[in-house]
Amino acid sequence: MESNTQSPDIPKWSALLVEAVNKPGLILEAYNAFHRYSVGNQLLALVQCQLRGIQPGPINTFPKWQELGRHVKRGERALTLCMPITRKRRDENADTNDEPSREHTYTSFAHRARWFVISQTEGEELAAMPIPQWDAEQAVANLNIERIDFDSTDGNCQGFARKRQIAINPVAQLPYKTLFHEAAHVTLGHTAEGDFADGETTPRSLREVEAEGVALLCCESLGLEGAAYCRGYIQNWLSQGTGSNADAIPEKSAQKIFRAADQIIRAGRTEPEQSTEAEQ
Ligand SMILES: [Zn+2]
């Protein structure tokens, strides 16, 4: 999600995340209005709407609105979202001389100003878009994560993650929050490096903040209990400072958090997904 051409009024992912941490309700509002888009883009869209006084609602590109029988009003300025761009690259380092150099495609991300909210358009009425249902077991299965029995004897432990397995304490105080947190450790690649048992004694490392950030985005987007706890945890961590990056989560961590939350939410949707921001 990097871009060299980022305009100055587009916040960094870390700034967007800190904004969401400090403003309860922002994530839910963004999800309700823009759930077809990635979690990062949802917040990006909402923040731009708020800055410009635009009523949040369905967003589409100029040609897509035309297809839907609406047109963008004169003088309206497009919203900027981050979109994947497929590029081609020739492989110059082929192993053998026999093979011709092959072409590889790869995806990078760039910010583009191409989207308009429904309130910036006029024309035919649009059918309301229902918010998709979400199922935890389906999410876990689609993420290729196995739920195992909770076998820890540590009374403080809420859950743990090992490789691609997670376990949630049957009497966990916030079971969904713990599920998202443990699934995040797996999705973020933390468990490839070691096991995670999460209790009161867990060190406040960056990995914990990443997992808790994912849990915050998931809990609040889906309206499940636990967002307030996550928020408090991250605010506490931020207020303690982290060396040279005293007031923000590292940009790379923020990107990872948005991506993992997006994967977990999409994996649990029980209704067919409509096209997303890949459309141009
Ligand atoms: Zn943890």
PDB file of C-alpha atoms and ligand atoms in Angstrom:
ATOM      1  CA  MET A   1       0.000   0.000   0.000  1.00  0.00           C
ATOM      2  CA  GLU A   2       2.834   2.370  -0.746  1.00  0.00           C
ATOM      3  CA  SER A   3       2.723   5.242  -3.091  1.00  0.00           C
ATOM      4  CA  ASN A   4       5.226   7.839  -4.124  1.00  0.00           C
ATOM      5  CA  THR A   5       2.562  10.037  -5.590  1.00  0.00           C
ATOM      6  CA  GLN A   6       0.514  10.356  -2.400  1.00  0.00           C
ATOM      7  CA  SER A   7      -1.018  13.795  -2.192  1.00  0.00           C
ATOM      8  CA  PRO A   8      -0.498  15.718   1.046  1.00  0.00           C
ATOM      9  CA  ASP A   9      -4.180  15.577   2.085  1.00  0.00           C
ATOM     10  CA  ILE A  10      -4.202  11.773   2.075  1.00  0.00           C
ATOM     11  CA  PRO A  11      -3.295  10.562   5.565  1.00  0.00           C
ATOM     12  CA  LYS A  12      -0.749   7.824   6.150  1.00  0.00           C
ATOM     13  CA  TRP A  13      -2.143   4.430   7.207  1.00  0.00           C
ATOM     14  CA  SER A  14      -0.675   4.872  10.674  1.00  0.00           C
ATOM     15  CA  ALA A  15      -2.396   8.250  11.093  1.00  0.00           C
ATOM     16  CA  LEU A  16      -5.679   6.738   9.904  1.00  0.00           C
ATOM     17  CA  LEU A  17      -5.343   3.905  12.379  1.00  0.00           C
ATOM     18  CA  VAL A  18      -4.580   6.240  15.291  1.00  0.00           C
ATOM     19  CA  GLU A  19      -7.608   8.320  14.282  1.00  0.00           C
ATOM     20  CA  ALA A  20      -9.775   5.184  14.398  1.00  0.00           C
ATOM     21  CA  VAL A  21      -8.297   4.235  17.771  1.00  0.00           C
ATOM     22  CA  ASN A  22      -9.072   7.656  19.224  1.00  0.00           C
ATOM     23  CA  LYS A  23     -12.571   8.079  17.756  1.00  0.00           C
ATOM     24  CA  PRO A  24     -14.984   5.371  18.903  1.00  0.00           C
ATOM     25  CA  GLY A  25     -17.620   4.762  16.241  1.00  0.00           C
ATOM     26  CA  LEU A  26     -15.474   5.786  13.270  1.00  0.00           C
ATOM     27  CA  ILE A  27     -14.721   2.186  12.215  1.00  0.00           C
ATOM     28  CA  LEU A  28     -18.364   1.139  12.462  1.00  0.00           C
ATOM     29  CA  GLU A  29     -19.538   4.153  10.475  1.00  0.00           C
ATOM     30  CA  ALA A  30     -16.916   3.454   7.801  1.00  0.00           C
ATOM     31  CA  TYR A  31     -17.902  -0.216   7.617  1.00  0.00           C
ATOM     32  CA  ASN A  32     -21.610   0.517   7.360  1.00  0.00           C
ATOM     33  CA  ALA A  33     -21.081   2.968   4.508  1.00  0.00           C
ATOM     34  CA  PHE A  34     -18.242   1.331   2.596  1.00  0.00           C
ATOM     35  CA  HIS A  35     -18.160  -2.399   3.488  1.00  0.00           C
ATOM     36  CA  ARG A  36     -17.509  -3.412  -0.121  1.00  0.00           C
ATOM     37  CA  TYR A  37     -14.081  -1.820   0.132  1.00  0.00           C
ATOM     38  CA  SER A  38     -11.025  -2.829   2.124  1.00  0.00           C
ATOM     39  CA  VAL A  39     -10.897  -1.753   5.772  1.00  0.00           C
ATOM     40  CA  GLY A  40      -8.153   0.800   5.064  1.00  0.00           C
ATOM     41  CA  ASN A  41     -10.083   2.297   2.158  1.00  0.00           C
ATOM     42  CA  GLN A  42     -13.272   2.442   4.235  1.00  0.00           C
ATOM     43  CA  LEU A  43     -11.579   4.724   6.741  1.00  0.00           C
ATOM     44  CA  LEU A  44      -9.812   6.671   4.003  1.00  0.00           C
ATOM     45  CA  ALA A  45     -13.165   7.337   2.318  1.00  0.00           C
ATOM     46  CA  LEU A  46     -14.922   8.301   5.537  1.00  0.00           C
ATOM     47  CA  VAL A  47     -12.205  10.714   6.650  1.00  0.00           C
ATOM     48  CA  GLN A  48     -12.320  12.469   3.265  1.00  0.00           C
ATOM     49  CA  CYS A  49     -16.118  12.686   3.461  1.00  0.00           C
ATOM     50  CA  GLN A  50     -15.875  14.231   6.916  1.00  0.00           C
ATOM     51  CA  LEU A  51     -13.221  16.736   5.817  1.00  0.00           C
ATOM     52  CA  ARG A  52     -15.307  17.853   2.855  1.00  0.00           C
ATOM     53  CA  GLY A  53     -18.720  17.654   4.490  1.00  0.00           C
ATOM     54  CA  ILE A  54     -19.963  14.911   2.157  1.00  0.00           C
ATOM     55  CA  GLN A  55     -22.672  12.518   3.351  1.00  0.00           C
ATOM     56  CA  PRO A  56     -21.108   8.996   3.405  1.00  0.00           C
ATOM     57  CA  GLY A  57     -22.826   6.378   1.246  1.00  0.00           C
ATOM     58  CA  PRO A  58     -22.210   4.039  -1.670  1.00  0.00           C
ATOM     59  CA  ILE A  59     -19.163   4.919  -3.769  1.00  0.00           C
ATOM     60  CA  ASN A  60     -18.327   4.091  -7.358  1.00  0.00           C
ATOM     61  CA  THR A  61     -16.108   5.322 -10.129  1.00  0.00           C
ATOM     62  CA  PHE A  62     -17.421   7.806 -12.723  1.00  0.00           C
ATOM     63  CA  PRO A  63     -18.117   5.131 -15.400  1.00  0.00           C
ATOM     64  CA  LYS A  64     -19.671   2.781 -12.845  1.00  0.00           C
ATOM     65  CA  TRP A  65     -22.144   5.484 -11.789  1.00  0.00           C
ATOM     66  CA  GLN A  66     -23.066   5.981 -15.445  1.00  0.00           C
ATOM     67  CA  GLU A  67     -23.641   2.252 -15.743  1.00  0.00           C
ATOM     68  CA  LEU A  68     -25.976   2.480 -12.743  1.00  0.00           C
ATOM     69  CA  GLY A  69     -27.953   5.301 -14.366  1.00  0.00           C
ATOM     70  CA  ARG A  70     -26.517   8.141 -12.313  1.00  0.00           C
ATOM     71  CA  HIS A  71     -24.054  10.851 -13.190  1.00  0.00           C
ATOM     72  CA  VAL A  72     -21.531  12.791 -11.163  1.00  0.00           C
ATOM     73  CA  LYS A  73     -22.653  16.368 -10.537  1.00  0.00           C
ATOM     74  CA  ARG A  74     -20.674  19.221 -12.070  1.00  0.00           C
ATOM     75  CA  GLY A  75     -17.707  20.387 -10.048  1.00  0.00           C
ATOM     76  CA  GLU A  76     -17.562  17.362  -7.743  1.00  0.00           C
ATOM     77  CA  ARG A  77     -14.062  16.268  -6.821  1.00  0.00           C
ATOM     78  CA  ALA A  78     -13.242  12.544  -6.717  1.00  0.00           C
ATOM     79  CA  LEU A  79     -12.294  10.778  -3.492  1.00  0.00           C
ATOM     80  CA  THR A  80      -8.917   9.097  -3.332  1.00  0.00           C
ATOM     81  CA  LEU A  81      -8.623   5.407  -2.518  1.00  0.00           C
ATOM     82  CA  CYS A  82      -5.734   2.991  -2.565  1.00  0.00           C
ATOM     83  CA  MET A  83      -6.020   0.456  -5.359  1.00  0.00           C
ATOM     84  CA  PRO A  84      -4.043  -2.550  -6.530  1.00  0.00           C
ATOM     85  CA  ILE A  85      -2.225  -2.125  -9.829  1.00  0.00           C
ATOM     86  CA  THR A  86      -0.919  -5.103 -11.762  1.00  0.00           C
ATOM     87  CA  ARG A  87       2.406  -4.495 -13.434  1.00  0.00           C
ATOM     88  CA  LYS A  88       4.622  -6.646 -15.603  1.00  0.00           C
ATOM     89  CA  ARG A  89       8.274  -7.312 -14.960  1.00  0.00           C
ATOM     90  CA  ARG A  90      10.726  -9.326 -17.005  1.00  0.00           C
ATOM     91  CA  ASP A  91      12.745 -11.874 -15.102  1.00  0.00           C
ATOM     92  CA  GLU A  92      16.327 -11.145 -16.147  1.00  0.00           C
ATOM     93  CA  ASN A  93      17.892 -13.661 -13.798  1.00  0.00           C
ATOM     94  CA  ALA A  94      16.642 -16.895 -15.303  1.00  0.00           C
ATOM     95  CA  ASP A  95      18.465 -19.928 -13.918  1.00  0.00           C
ATOM     96  CA  THR A  96      19.497 -21.354 -17.228  1.00  0.00           C
ATOM     97  CA  ASN A  97      20.413 -19.789 -20.526  1.00  0.00           C
ATOM     98  CA  ASP A  98      18.079 -22.159 -22.353  1.00  0.00           C
ATOM     99  CA  GLU A  99      14.966 -20.483 -21.069  1.00  0.00           C
ATOM    100  CA  PRO A 100      13.970 -17.174 -22.490  1.00  0.00           C
ATOM    101  CA  SER A 101      13.484 -14.479 -19.844  1.00  0.00           C
ATOM    102  CA  ARG A 102       9.960 -14.779 -18.527  1.00  0.00           C
ATOM    103  CA  GLU A 103       7.464 -12.089 -17.826  1.00  0.00           C
ATOM    104  CA  HIS A 104       6.089 -11.891 -14.299  1.00  0.00           C
ATOM    105  CA  THR A 105       3.135  -9.895 -13.138  1.00  0.00           C
ATOM    106  CA  TYR A 106       3.110  -8.376  -9.696  1.00  0.00           C
ATOM    107  CA  THR A 107       0.728  -6.193  -7.784  1.00  0.00           C
ATOM    108  CA  SER A 108       1.579  -2.895  -6.191  1.00  0.00           C
ATOM    109  CA  PHE A 109      -0.686  -0.292  -4.622  1.00  0.00           C
ATOM    110  CA  ALA A 110      -1.202   3.321  -5.501  1.00  0.00           C
ATOM    111  CA  HIS A 111      -3.535   6.134  -4.459  1.00  0.00           C
ATOM    112  CA  ARG A 112      -5.892   7.300  -7.177  1.00  0.00           C
ATOM    113  CA  ALA A 113      -8.648   9.940  -7.123  1.00  0.00           C
ATOM    114  CA  ARG A 114     -11.424   8.107  -8.977  1.00  0.00           C
ATOM    115  CA  TRP A 115     -14.377   7.573  -6.660  1.00  0.00           C
ATOM    116  CA  PHE A 116     -17.544   9.540  -5.974  1.00  0.00           C
ATOM    117  CA  VAL A 117     -20.059   9.110  -3.168  1.00  0.00           C
ATOM    118  CA  ILE A 118     -23.714   8.774  -4.141  1.00  0.00           C
ATOM    119  CA  SER A 119     -24.435  12.235  -2.711  1.00  0.00           C
ATOM    120  CA  GLN A 120     -22.048  13.654  -5.340  1.00  0.00           C
ATOM    121  CA  THR A 121     -24.208  12.151  -8.084  1.00  0.00           C
ATOM    122  CA  GLU A 122     -27.792  12.390  -9.317  1.00  0.00           C
ATOM    123  CA  GLY A 123     -30.043  10.152 -11.377  1.00  0.00           C
ATOM    124  CA  GLU A 124     -31.916   6.913 -10.902  1.00  0.00           C
ATOM    125  CA  GLU A 125     -32.697   5.671  -7.416  1.00  0.00           C
ATOM    126  CA  LEU A 126     -30.320   3.026  -6.179  1.00  0.00           C
ATOM    127  CA  ALA A 127     -31.422  -0.070  -4.291  1.00  0.00           C
ATOM    128  CA  ALA A 128     -30.110  -0.159  -0.729  1.00  0.00           C
ATOM    129  CA  MET A 129     -27.135  -2.441  -0.271  1.00  0.00           C
ATOM    130  CA  PRO A 130     -27.538  -4.753   2.714  1.00  0.00           C
ATOM    131  CA  ILE A 131     -24.605  -5.199   5.073  1.00  0.00           C
ATOM    132  CA  PRO A 132     -23.328  -8.790   4.736  1.00  0.00           C
ATOM    133  CA  GLN A 133     -23.718 -11.295   7.553  1.00  0.00           C
ATOM    134  CA  TRP A 134     -20.586 -12.623   9.180  1.00  0.00           C
ATOM    135  CA  ASP A 135     -19.789 -16.069  10.589  1.00  0.00           C
ATOM    136  CA  ALA A 136     -16.810 -16.798  12.863  1.00  0.00           C
ATOM    137  CA  GLU A 137     -16.467 -20.496  12.058  1.00  0.00           C
ATOM    138  CA  GLN A 138     -16.539 -19.837   8.335  1.00  0.00           C
ATOM    139  CA  ALA A 139     -13.880 -17.148   8.766  1.00  0.00           C
ATOM    140  CA  VAL A 140     -11.570 -19.489  10.659  1.00  0.00           C
ATOM    141  CA  ALA A 141     -12.041 -22.253   8.069  1.00  0.00           C
ATOM    142  CA  ASN A 142     -11.473 -19.918   5.098  1.00  0.00           C
ATOM    143  CA  LEU A 143      -8.316 -18.568   6.713  1.00  0.00           C
ATOM    144  CA  ASN A 144      -7.029 -22.126   6.946  1.00  0.00           C
ATOM    145  CA  ILE A 145      -6.881 -21.865  10.724  1.00  0.00           C
ATOM    146  CA  GLU A 146      -7.749 -24.815  12.947  1.00  0.00           C
ATOM    147  CA  ARG A 147      -9.583 -24.324  16.236  1.00  0.00           C
ATOM    148  CA  ILE A 148      -8.187 -26.612  18.914  1.00  0.00           C
ATOM    149  CA  ASP A 149      -9.212 -27.282  22.510  1.00  0.00           C
ATOM    150  CA  PHE A 150      -7.985 -24.848  25.116  1.00  0.00           C
ATOM    151  CA  ASP A 151      -5.422 -26.825  27.119  1.00  0.00           C
ATOM    152  CA  SER A 152      -3.636 -24.067  29.003  1.00  0.00           C
ATOM    153  CA  THR A 153      -3.635 -24.276  32.804  1.00  0.00           C
ATOM    154  CA  ASP A 154      -2.831 -20.577  33.131  1.00  0.00           C
ATOM    155  CA  GLY A 155      -6.005 -19.006  34.543  1.00  0.00           C
ATOM    156  CA  ASN A 156      -5.124 -15.593  33.084  1.00  0.00           C
ATOM    157  CA  CYS A 157      -4.688 -16.929  29.593  1.00  0.00           C
ATOM    158  CA  GLN A 158      -7.553 -15.878  27.306  1.00  0.00           C
ATOM    159  CA  GLY A 159      -6.371 -17.752  24.254  1.00  0.00           C
ATOM    160  CA  PHE A 160      -3.335 -18.814  22.310  1.00  0.00           C
ATOM    161  CA  ALA A 161      -2.060 -19.342  18.788  1.00  0.00           C
ATOM    162  CA  ARG A 162       0.368 -21.994  17.546  1.00  0.00           C
ATOM    163  CA  LYS A 163       1.395 -22.183  13.904  1.00  0.00           C
ATOM    164  CA  ARG A 164      -2.052 -22.238  12.207  1.00  0.00           C
ATOM    165  CA  GLN A 165      -3.993 -23.326  15.279  1.00  0.00           C
ATOM    166  CA  ILE A 166      -5.836 -21.171  17.768  1.00  0.00           C
ATOM    167  CA  ALA A 167      -7.586 -21.904  21.038  1.00  0.00           C
ATOM    168  CA  ILE A 168      -9.919 -19.654  22.991  1.00  0.00           C
ATOM    169  CA  ASN A 169     -10.478 -20.048  26.730  1.00  0.00           C
ATOM    170  CA  PRO A 170     -14.097 -21.309  27.088  1.00  0.00           C
ATOM    171  CA  VAL A 171     -14.589 -18.685  29.791  1.00  0.00           C
ATOM    172  CA  ALA A 172     -12.766 -15.900  27.937  1.00  0.00           C
ATOM    173  CA  GLN A 173     -14.114 -12.506  28.955  1.00  0.00           C
ATOM    174  CA  LEU A 174     -14.382 -11.255  25.377  1.00  0.00           C
ATOM    175  CA  PRO A 175     -14.432 -14.381  23.188  1.00  0.00           C
ATOM    176  CA  TYR A 176     -14.761 -12.576  19.831  1.00  0.00           C
ATOM    177  CA  LYS A 177     -12.003 -10.145  20.681  1.00  0.00           C
ATOM    178  CA  THR A 178      -9.751 -13.040  21.682  1.00  0.00           C
ATOM    179  CA  LEU A 179     -10.675 -14.957  18.526  1.00  0.00           C
ATOM    180  CA  PHE A 180      -9.734 -11.965  16.339  1.00  0.00           C
ATOM    181  CA  HIS A 181      -6.559 -11.389  18.316  1.00  0.00           C
ATOM    182  CA  GLU A 182      -5.377 -14.995  17.972  1.00  0.00           C
ATOM    183  CA  ALA A 183      -6.450 -15.252  14.321  1.00  0.00           C
ATOM    184  CA  ALA A 184      -4.495 -12.034  13.757  1.00  0.00           C
ATOM    185  CA  HIS A 185      -1.310 -13.558  15.211  1.00  0.00           C
ATOM    186  CA  VAL A 186      -1.663 -16.343  12.630  1.00  0.00           C
ATOM    187  CA  THR A 187      -2.646 -14.087   9.723  1.00  0.00           C
ATOM    188  CA  LEU A 188       0.113 -11.575  10.502  1.00  0.00           C
ATOM    189  CA  GLY A 189       2.668 -14.382  10.387  1.00  0.00           C
ATOM    190  CA  HIS A 190       3.637 -14.086  14.057  1.00  0.00           C
ATOM    191  CA  THR A 191       3.067 -17.757  14.805  1.00  0.00           C
ATOM    192  CA  ALA A 192       5.489 -18.806  12.101  1.00  0.00           C
ATOM    193  CA  GLU A 193       8.087 -17.454  14.535  1.00  0.00           C
ATOM    194  CA  GLY A 194       6.803 -18.831  17.865  1.00  0.00           C
ATOM    195  CA  ASP A 195       3.769 -19.604  20.022  1.00  0.00           C
ATOM    196  CA  PHE A 196       1.573 -16.969  21.594  1.00  0.00           C
ATOM    197  CA  ALA A 197      -0.211 -17.362  24.874  1.00  0.00           C
ATOM    198  CA  ASP A 198      -2.169 -14.245  25.674  1.00  0.00           C
ATOM    199  CA  GLY A 199      -2.810 -13.336  29.248  1.00  0.00           C
ATOM    200  CA  GLU A 200      -2.228 -10.455  31.592  1.00  0.00           C
ATOM    201  CA  THR A 201       1.502 -11.063  31.569  1.00  0.00           C
ATOM    202  CA  THR A 202       1.898 -10.754  27.797  1.00  0.00           C
ATOM    203  CA  PRO A 203       4.587  -8.166  27.042  1.00  0.00           C
ATOM    204  CA  ARG A 204       3.429  -5.041  25.297  1.00  0.00           C
ATOM    205  CA  SER A 205       5.373  -5.708  22.181  1.00  0.00           C
ATOM    206  CA  LEU A 206       4.638  -4.388  18.741  1.00  0.00           C
ATOM    207  CA  ARG A 207       3.218  -7.757  17.753  1.00  0.00           C
ATOM    208  CA  GLU A 208       0.628  -7.493  20.513  1.00  0.00           C
ATOM    209  CA  VAL A 209      -0.356  -4.049  19.315  1.00  0.00           C
ATOM    210  CA  GLU A 210      -0.682  -5.380  15.780  1.00  0.00           C
ATOM    211  CA  ALA A 211      -2.931  -8.245  16.916  1.00  0.00           C
ATOM    212  CA  GLU A 212      -4.966  -5.901  19.100  1.00  0.00           C
ATOM    213  CA  GLY A 213      -5.293  -3.406  16.250  1.00  0.00           C
ATOM    214  CA  VAL A 214      -6.732  -6.130  14.038  1.00  0.00           C
ATOM    215  CA  ALA A 215      -9.115  -7.141  16.845  1.00  0.00           C
ATOM    216  CA  LEU A 216     -10.260  -3.524  17.200  1.00  0.00           C
ATOM    217  CA  LEU A 217     -11.016  -3.172  13.487  1.00  0.00           C
ATOM    218  CA  CYS A 218     -12.872  -6.504  13.391  1.00  0.00           C
ATOM    219  CA  CYS A 219     -14.859  -6.023  16.625  1.00  0.00           C
ATOM    220  CA  GLU A 220     -16.032  -2.529  15.785  1.00  0.00           C
ATOM    221  CA  SER A 221     -16.740  -3.195  12.101  1.00  0.00           C
ATOM    222  CA  LEU A 222     -18.889  -6.187  12.948  1.00  0.00           C
ATOM    223  CA  GLY A 223     -20.446  -4.673  16.072  1.00  0.00           C
ATOM    224  CA  LEU A 224     -19.029  -7.368  18.353  1.00  0.00           C
ATOM    225  CA  GLU A 225     -18.048  -6.758  21.965  1.00  0.00           C
ATOM    226  CA  GLY A 226     -14.390  -5.979  22.671  1.00  0.00           C
ATOM    227  CA  ALA A 227     -13.602  -2.785  20.760  1.00  0.00           C
ATOM    228  CA  ALA A 228     -13.442  -0.692  23.937  1.00  0.00           C
ATOM    229  CA  TYR A 229     -10.888  -3.040  25.475  1.00  0.00           C
ATOM    230  CA  CYS A 230      -8.700  -3.010  22.339  1.00  0.00           C
ATOM    231  CA  ARG A 231      -8.946   0.757  22.142  1.00  0.00           C
ATOM    232  CA  GLY A 232      -7.776   1.150  25.740  1.00  0.00           C
ATOM    233  CA  TYR A 233      -4.913  -1.273  25.210  1.00  0.00           C
ATOM    234  CA  ILE A 234      -3.623   0.523  22.104  1.00  0.00           C
ATOM    235  CA  GLN A 235      -4.072   3.998  23.612  1.00  0.00           C
ATOM    236  CA  ASN A 236      -2.101   2.900  26.642  1.00  0.00           C
ATOM    237  CA  TRP A 237       0.664   1.526  24.441  1.00  0.00           C
ATOM    238  CA  LEU A 238       0.738   4.693  22.326  1.00  0.00           C
ATOM    239  CA  SER A 239       0.906   6.918  25.386  1.00  0.00           C
ATOM    240  CA  GLN A 240       3.949   5.048  26.642  1.00  0.00           C
ATOM    241  CA  GLY A 241       5.786   5.810  23.430  1.00  0.00           C
ATOM    242  CA  THR A 242       7.943   3.489  21.418  1.00  0.00           C
ATOM    243  CA  GLY A 243      11.341   5.073  21.068  1.00  0.00           C
ATOM    244  CA  SER A 244      11.734   7.106  17.935  1.00  0.00           C
ATOM    245  CA  ASN A 245       8.113   6.542  16.946  1.00  0.00           C
ATOM    246  CA  ALA A 246       6.587   7.963  20.088  1.00  0.00           C
ATOM    247  CA  ASP A 247       3.202   9.070  18.807  1.00  0.00           C
ATOM    248  CA  ALA A 248       2.256   6.612  16.096  1.00  0.00           C
ATOM    249  CA  ILE A 249       2.161   2.990  15.136  1.00  0.00           C
ATOM    250  CA  PRO A 250       4.867   2.261  12.524  1.00  0.00           C
ATOM    251  CA  GLU A 251       3.497   2.703   8.997  1.00  0.00           C
ATOM    252  CA  LYS A 252       4.430  -0.863   8.059  1.00  0.00           C
ATOM    253  CA  SER A 253       2.572  -2.240  11.085  1.00  0.00           C
ATOM    254  CA  ALA A 254      -0.480  -0.127  10.245  1.00  0.00           C
ATOM    255  CA  GLN A 255      -0.518  -1.577   6.725  1.00  0.00           C
ATOM    256  CA  LYS A 256      -0.244  -5.099   8.117  1.00  0.00           C
ATOM    257  CA  ILE A 257      -3.070  -4.425  10.580  1.00  0.00           C
ATOM    258  CA  PHE A 258      -5.451  -3.147   7.891  1.00  0.00           C
ATOM    259  CA  ARG A 259      -4.621  -6.033   5.574  1.00  0.00           C
ATOM    260  CA  ALA A 260      -5.099  -8.722   8.236  1.00  0.00           C
ATOM    261  CA  ALA A 261      -8.387  -7.238   9.473  1.00  0.00           C
ATOM    262  CA  ASP A 262      -9.608  -7.148   5.913  1.00  0.00           C
ATOM    263  CA  GLN A 263      -8.676 -10.807   5.343  1.00  0.00           C
ATOM    264  CA  ILE A 264     -10.452 -11.912   8.523  1.00  0.00           C
ATOM    265  CA  ILE A 265     -13.635  -9.938   7.819  1.00  0.00           C
ATOM    266  CA  ARG A 266     -13.845 -11.047   4.186  1.00  0.00           C
ATOM    267  CA  ALA A 267     -13.229 -14.682   5.162  1.00  0.00           C
ATOM    268  CA  GLY A 268     -16.330 -14.715   7.362  1.00  0.00           C
ATOM    269  CA  ARG A 269     -18.836 -13.085   5.011  1.00  0.00           C
ATOM    270  CA  THR A 270     -21.726 -15.411   4.373  1.00  0.00           C
ATOM    271  CA  GLU A 271     -23.081 -13.616   1.325  1.00  0.00           C
ATOM    272  CA  PRO A 272     -21.514 -13.519  -2.100  1.00  0.00           C
ATOM    273  CA  GLU A 273     -19.013 -10.726  -2.399  1.00  0.00           C
ATOM    274  CA  GLN A 274     -19.694  -8.000  -4.912  1.00  0.00           C
ATOM    275  CA  SER A 275     -16.936  -6.447  -6.917  1.00  0.00           C
ATOM    276  CA  THR A 276     -14.525  -4.363  -4.896  1.00  0.00           C
ATOM    277  CA  GLU A 277     -12.029  -1.612  -5.506  1.00  0.00           C
ATOM    278  CA  ALA A 278     -10.278  -3.580  -8.222  1.00  0.00           C
ATOM    279  CA  GLU A 279     -12.828  -2.054 -10.547  1.00  0.00           C
ATOM    280  CA  GLN A 280     -11.572   1.011 -12.353  1.00  0.00           C
TER     281      GLN A 280
HETATM  282 ZN    ZN B   1      -1.273 -11.815  21.581  1.00  0.00          ZN
END
